[in-house]
Short mmCIF file of C-alpha atoms in Angstrom, two decimals:
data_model
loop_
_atom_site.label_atom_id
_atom_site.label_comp_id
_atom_site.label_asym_id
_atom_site.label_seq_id
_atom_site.Cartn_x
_atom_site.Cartn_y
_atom_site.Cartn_z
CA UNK A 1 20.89 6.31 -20.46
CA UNK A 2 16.94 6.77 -20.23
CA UNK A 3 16.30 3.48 -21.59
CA UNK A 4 15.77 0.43 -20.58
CA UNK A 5 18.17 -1.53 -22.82
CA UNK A 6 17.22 -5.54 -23.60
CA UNK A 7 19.67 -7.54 -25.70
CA UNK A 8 18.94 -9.25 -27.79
CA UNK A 9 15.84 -8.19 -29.56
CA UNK A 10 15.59 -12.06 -30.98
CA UNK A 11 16.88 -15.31 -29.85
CA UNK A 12 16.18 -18.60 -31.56
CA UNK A 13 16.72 -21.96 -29.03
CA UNK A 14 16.34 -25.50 -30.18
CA UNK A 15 14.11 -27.18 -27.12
CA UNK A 16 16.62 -28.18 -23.75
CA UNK A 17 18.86 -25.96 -24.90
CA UNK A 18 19.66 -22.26 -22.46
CA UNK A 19 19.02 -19.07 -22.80
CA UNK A 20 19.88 -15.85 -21.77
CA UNK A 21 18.65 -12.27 -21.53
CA UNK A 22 20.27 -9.33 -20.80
CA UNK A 23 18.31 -5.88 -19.26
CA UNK A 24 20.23 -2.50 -18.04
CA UNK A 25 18.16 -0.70 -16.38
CA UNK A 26 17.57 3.18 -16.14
CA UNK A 27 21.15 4.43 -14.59
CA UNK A 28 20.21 5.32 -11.02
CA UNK A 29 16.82 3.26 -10.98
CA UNK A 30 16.99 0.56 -8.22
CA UNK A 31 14.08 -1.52 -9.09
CA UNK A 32 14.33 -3.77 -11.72
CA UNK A 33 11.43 -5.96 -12.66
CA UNK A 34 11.06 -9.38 -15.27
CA UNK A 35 8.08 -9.92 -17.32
CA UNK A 36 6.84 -12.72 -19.33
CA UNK A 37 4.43 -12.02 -22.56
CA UNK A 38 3.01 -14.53 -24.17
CA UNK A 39 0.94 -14.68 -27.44
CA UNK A 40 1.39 -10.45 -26.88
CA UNK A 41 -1.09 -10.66 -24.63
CA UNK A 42 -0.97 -11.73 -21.20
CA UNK A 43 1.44 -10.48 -18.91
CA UNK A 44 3.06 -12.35 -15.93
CA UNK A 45 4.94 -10.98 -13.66
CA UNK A 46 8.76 -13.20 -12.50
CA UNK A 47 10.85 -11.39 -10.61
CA UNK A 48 12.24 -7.73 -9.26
CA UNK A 49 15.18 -6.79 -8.00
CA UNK A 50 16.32 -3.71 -5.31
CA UNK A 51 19.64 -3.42 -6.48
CA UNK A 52 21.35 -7.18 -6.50
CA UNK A 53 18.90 -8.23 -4.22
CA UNK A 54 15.87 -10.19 -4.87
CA UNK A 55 12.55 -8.47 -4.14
CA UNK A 56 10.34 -10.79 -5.08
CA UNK A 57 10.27 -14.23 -6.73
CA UNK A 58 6.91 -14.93 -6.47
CA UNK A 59 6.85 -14.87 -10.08
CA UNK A 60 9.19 -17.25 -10.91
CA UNK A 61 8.61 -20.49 -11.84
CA UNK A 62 11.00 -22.91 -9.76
CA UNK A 63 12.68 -25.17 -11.97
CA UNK A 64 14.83 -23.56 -14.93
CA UNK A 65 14.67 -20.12 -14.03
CA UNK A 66 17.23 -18.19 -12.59
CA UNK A 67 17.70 -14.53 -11.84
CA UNK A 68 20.32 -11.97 -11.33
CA UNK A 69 21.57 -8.31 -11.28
CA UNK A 70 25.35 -7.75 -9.99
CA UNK A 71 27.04 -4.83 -9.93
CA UNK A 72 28.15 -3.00 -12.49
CA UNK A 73 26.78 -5.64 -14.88
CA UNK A 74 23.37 -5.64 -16.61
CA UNK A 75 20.88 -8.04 -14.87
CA UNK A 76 20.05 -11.10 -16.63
CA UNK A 77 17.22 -14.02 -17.02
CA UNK A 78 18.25 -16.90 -17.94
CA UNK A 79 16.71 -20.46 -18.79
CA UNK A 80 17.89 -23.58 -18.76
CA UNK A 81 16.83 -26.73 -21.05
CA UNK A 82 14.14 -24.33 -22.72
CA UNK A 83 10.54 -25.88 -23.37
CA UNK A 84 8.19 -24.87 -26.33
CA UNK A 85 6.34 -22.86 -23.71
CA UNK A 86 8.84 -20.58 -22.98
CA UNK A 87 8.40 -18.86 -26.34
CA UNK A 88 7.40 -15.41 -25.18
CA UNK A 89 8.40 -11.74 -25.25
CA UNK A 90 10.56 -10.79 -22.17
CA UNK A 91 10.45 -7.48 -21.12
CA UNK A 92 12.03 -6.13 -18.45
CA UNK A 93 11.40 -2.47 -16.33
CA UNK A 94 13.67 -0.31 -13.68
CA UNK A 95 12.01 1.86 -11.80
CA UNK A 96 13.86 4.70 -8.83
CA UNK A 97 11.56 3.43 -6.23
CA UNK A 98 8.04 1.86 -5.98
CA UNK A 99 6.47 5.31 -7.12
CA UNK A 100 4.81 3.98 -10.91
CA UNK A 101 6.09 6.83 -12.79
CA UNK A 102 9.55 5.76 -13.05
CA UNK A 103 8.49 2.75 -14.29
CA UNK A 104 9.94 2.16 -17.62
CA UNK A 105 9.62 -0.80 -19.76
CA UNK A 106 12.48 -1.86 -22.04
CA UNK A 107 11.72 -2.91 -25.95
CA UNK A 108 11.71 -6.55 -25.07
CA UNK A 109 13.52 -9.77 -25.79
CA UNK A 110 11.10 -12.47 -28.13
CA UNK A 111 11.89 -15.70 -27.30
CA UNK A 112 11.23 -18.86 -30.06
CA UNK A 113 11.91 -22.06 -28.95
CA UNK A 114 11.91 -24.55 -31.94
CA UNK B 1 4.03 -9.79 -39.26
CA UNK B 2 2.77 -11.12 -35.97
CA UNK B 3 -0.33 -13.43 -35.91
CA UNK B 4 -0.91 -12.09 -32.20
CA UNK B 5 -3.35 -10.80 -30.39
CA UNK B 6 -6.04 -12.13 -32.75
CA UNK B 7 -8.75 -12.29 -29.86
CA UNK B 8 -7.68 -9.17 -28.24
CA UNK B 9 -11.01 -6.81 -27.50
CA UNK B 10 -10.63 -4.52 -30.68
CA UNK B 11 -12.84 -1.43 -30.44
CA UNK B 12 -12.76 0.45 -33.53
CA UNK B 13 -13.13 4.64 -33.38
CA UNK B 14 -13.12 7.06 -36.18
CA UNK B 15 -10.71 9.43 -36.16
CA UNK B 16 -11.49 12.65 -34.37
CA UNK B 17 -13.80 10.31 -31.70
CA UNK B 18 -13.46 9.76 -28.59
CA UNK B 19 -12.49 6.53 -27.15
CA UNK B 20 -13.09 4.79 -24.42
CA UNK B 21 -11.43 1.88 -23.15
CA UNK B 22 -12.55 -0.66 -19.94
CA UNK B 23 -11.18 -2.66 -17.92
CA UNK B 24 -11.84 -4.66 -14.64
CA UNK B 25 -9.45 -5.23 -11.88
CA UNK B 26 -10.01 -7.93 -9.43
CA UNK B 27 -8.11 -6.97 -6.45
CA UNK B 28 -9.90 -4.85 -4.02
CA UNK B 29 -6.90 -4.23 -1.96
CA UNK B 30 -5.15 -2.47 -5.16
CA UNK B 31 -3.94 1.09 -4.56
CA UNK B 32 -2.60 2.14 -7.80
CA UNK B 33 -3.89 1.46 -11.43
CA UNK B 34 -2.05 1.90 -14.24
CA UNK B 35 -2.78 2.21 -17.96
CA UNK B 36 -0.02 1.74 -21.00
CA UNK B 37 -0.01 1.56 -24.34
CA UNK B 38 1.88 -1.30 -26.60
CA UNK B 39 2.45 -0.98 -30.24
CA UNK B 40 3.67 -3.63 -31.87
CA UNK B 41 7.26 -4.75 -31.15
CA UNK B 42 7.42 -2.42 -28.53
CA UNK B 43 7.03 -2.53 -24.99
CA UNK B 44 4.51 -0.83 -22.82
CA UNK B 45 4.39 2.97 -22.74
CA UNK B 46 3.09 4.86 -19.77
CA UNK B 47 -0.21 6.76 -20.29
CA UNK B 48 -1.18 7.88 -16.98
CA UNK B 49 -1.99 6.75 -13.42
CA UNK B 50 -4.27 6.77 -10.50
CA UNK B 51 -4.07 6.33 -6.92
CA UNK B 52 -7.29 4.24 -4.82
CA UNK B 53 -8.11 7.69 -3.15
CA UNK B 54 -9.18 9.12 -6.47
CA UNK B 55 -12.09 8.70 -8.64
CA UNK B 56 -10.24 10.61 -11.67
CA UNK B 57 -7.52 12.00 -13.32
CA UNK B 58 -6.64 14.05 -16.27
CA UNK B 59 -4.08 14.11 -18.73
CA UNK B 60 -3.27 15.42 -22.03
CA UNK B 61 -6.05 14.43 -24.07
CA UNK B 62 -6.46 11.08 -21.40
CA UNK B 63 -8.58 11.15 -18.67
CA UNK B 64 -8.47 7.63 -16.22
CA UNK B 65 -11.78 7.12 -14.47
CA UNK B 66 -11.57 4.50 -10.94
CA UNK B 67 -14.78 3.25 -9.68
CA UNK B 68 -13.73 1.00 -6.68
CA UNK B 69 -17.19 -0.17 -5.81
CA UNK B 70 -17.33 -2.31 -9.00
CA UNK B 71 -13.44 -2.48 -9.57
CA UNK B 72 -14.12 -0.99 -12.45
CA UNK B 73 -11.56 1.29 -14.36
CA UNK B 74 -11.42 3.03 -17.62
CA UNK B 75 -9.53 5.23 -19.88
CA UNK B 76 -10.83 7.84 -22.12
CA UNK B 77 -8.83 9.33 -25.17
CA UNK B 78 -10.95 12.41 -26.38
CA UNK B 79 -10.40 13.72 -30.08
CA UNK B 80 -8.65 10.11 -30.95
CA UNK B 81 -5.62 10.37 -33.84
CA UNK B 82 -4.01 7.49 -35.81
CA UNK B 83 -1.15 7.60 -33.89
CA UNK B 84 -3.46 6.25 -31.03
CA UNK B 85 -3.71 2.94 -32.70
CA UNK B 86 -2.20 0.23 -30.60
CA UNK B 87 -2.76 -2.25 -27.54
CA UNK B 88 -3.85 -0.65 -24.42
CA UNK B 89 -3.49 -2.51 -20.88
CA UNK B 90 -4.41 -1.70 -17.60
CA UNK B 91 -2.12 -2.57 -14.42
CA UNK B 92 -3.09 -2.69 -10.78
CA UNK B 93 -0.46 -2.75 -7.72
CA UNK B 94 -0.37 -2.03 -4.16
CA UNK B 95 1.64 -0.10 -1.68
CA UNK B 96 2.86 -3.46 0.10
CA UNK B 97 4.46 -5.16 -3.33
CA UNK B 98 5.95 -3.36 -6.64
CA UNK B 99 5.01 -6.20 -8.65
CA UNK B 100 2.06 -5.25 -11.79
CA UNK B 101 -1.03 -7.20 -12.23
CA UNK B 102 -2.14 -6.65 -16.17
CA UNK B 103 -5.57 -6.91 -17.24
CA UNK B 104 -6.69 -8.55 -20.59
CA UNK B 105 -5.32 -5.97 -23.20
CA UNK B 106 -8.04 -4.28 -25.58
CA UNK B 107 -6.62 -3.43 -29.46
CA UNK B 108 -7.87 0.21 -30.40
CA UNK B 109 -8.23 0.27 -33.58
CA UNK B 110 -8.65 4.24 -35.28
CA UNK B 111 -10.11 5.01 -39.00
CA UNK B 112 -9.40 7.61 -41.11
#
């Protein structure tokens, strides 16, 4: 499709438990890209993807975190034993190549952890 | 609702105005600035775009201005509508990493 699809639009964690996130990209976009929102402000920048591969990580923060896009499978973010400060909006983006104008943003994933 | 963004920049246009929105970026090697547009629950929309060997760029009813001797860069909405209303951020990159750097979003806010 020509959306960047995030599931699910809300998720609810009690603190140290996991979460997940879910992002297909753009069909034929290589790039895919992880950002962090907070207070619908700030953005920070995790991780990207060409294809499965890591781009770069230098984004993500090294304990909890974890990355991945397989094939045929959307790419996912996950978080283990979630802290209070994880509560953010997650939005991912696929882009064809590095060229900015096929750089789409998905709708987001808002993250509460109670 | 969402009690975000409550010290957001909020510049405040009448309808029909022009607006114009600032921002400065803080890496001097950047070679491409981006601004988007966020409404609420949604997540950032393309405006337009600008490469370092440019000083401006036009788009429908947009126009991005790049002064790299201050780092300074700035987005003008002429003849501003309702529908304008929302969060606007600008983005910097370079040629060596895909990764965004995201200024300090400004809330435009647009009166009837």
């Amino acid at each position: 499709g020509e959306e960047v699809a995030q599931t699910p639009k809300h998720l609810v964690r009690g603190e140290g438990q996991k979460a997940k996130l879910y992002c297909a990209p753009i069909k034929g976009h290589s790039y895919v890209f992880w950002y962090q929102q907070v207070l619908k402000n700030e953005f920070k920048f995790l991780i990207s993807f060409q294809n499965e591969n890591v781009f770069d990580e230098t984004g993500m923060p090294k304990e909890r975190f974890s990355a991945k896009c397989l094939p045929n499978s959307p790419c996912s973010l996950e978080i283990q034993a979630t802290k209070l400060e994880d509560s953010a909006v997650y939005f991912c983006a696929s882009s064809h190549d590095r060229a900015l104008y096929g750089y789409t943003f998905g709708s987001g994933t808002r993250l509460t952890v109670v | 609702g969402e009690s975000v963004g409550l010290h957001l920049p909020t510049l405040s246009v009448q309808e029909g105005d022009n607006s114009i929105i600032n921002c400065a970026y803080s890496n001097s090697a950047s070679d491409y600035f981006i601004w988007y547009k966020q409404e609420s629950g949604k997540g950032p929309q393309f405006i337009i775009d600008i490469r370092s060997n440019m000083d401006k760029r036009q788009g429908q009813r947009v126009t991005v201005l790049l002064n790299k001797t201050v780092k300074h860069l700035s987005l003008q909405i002429a003849a501003t509508q309702p529908g304008d209303s929302a969060v606007y951020f600008c983005a910097e990159g370079t040629g060596t990493a895909s990764k965004l750097t995201f200024g300090t979003g400004t809330r435009l806010q647009v009166t009837l």
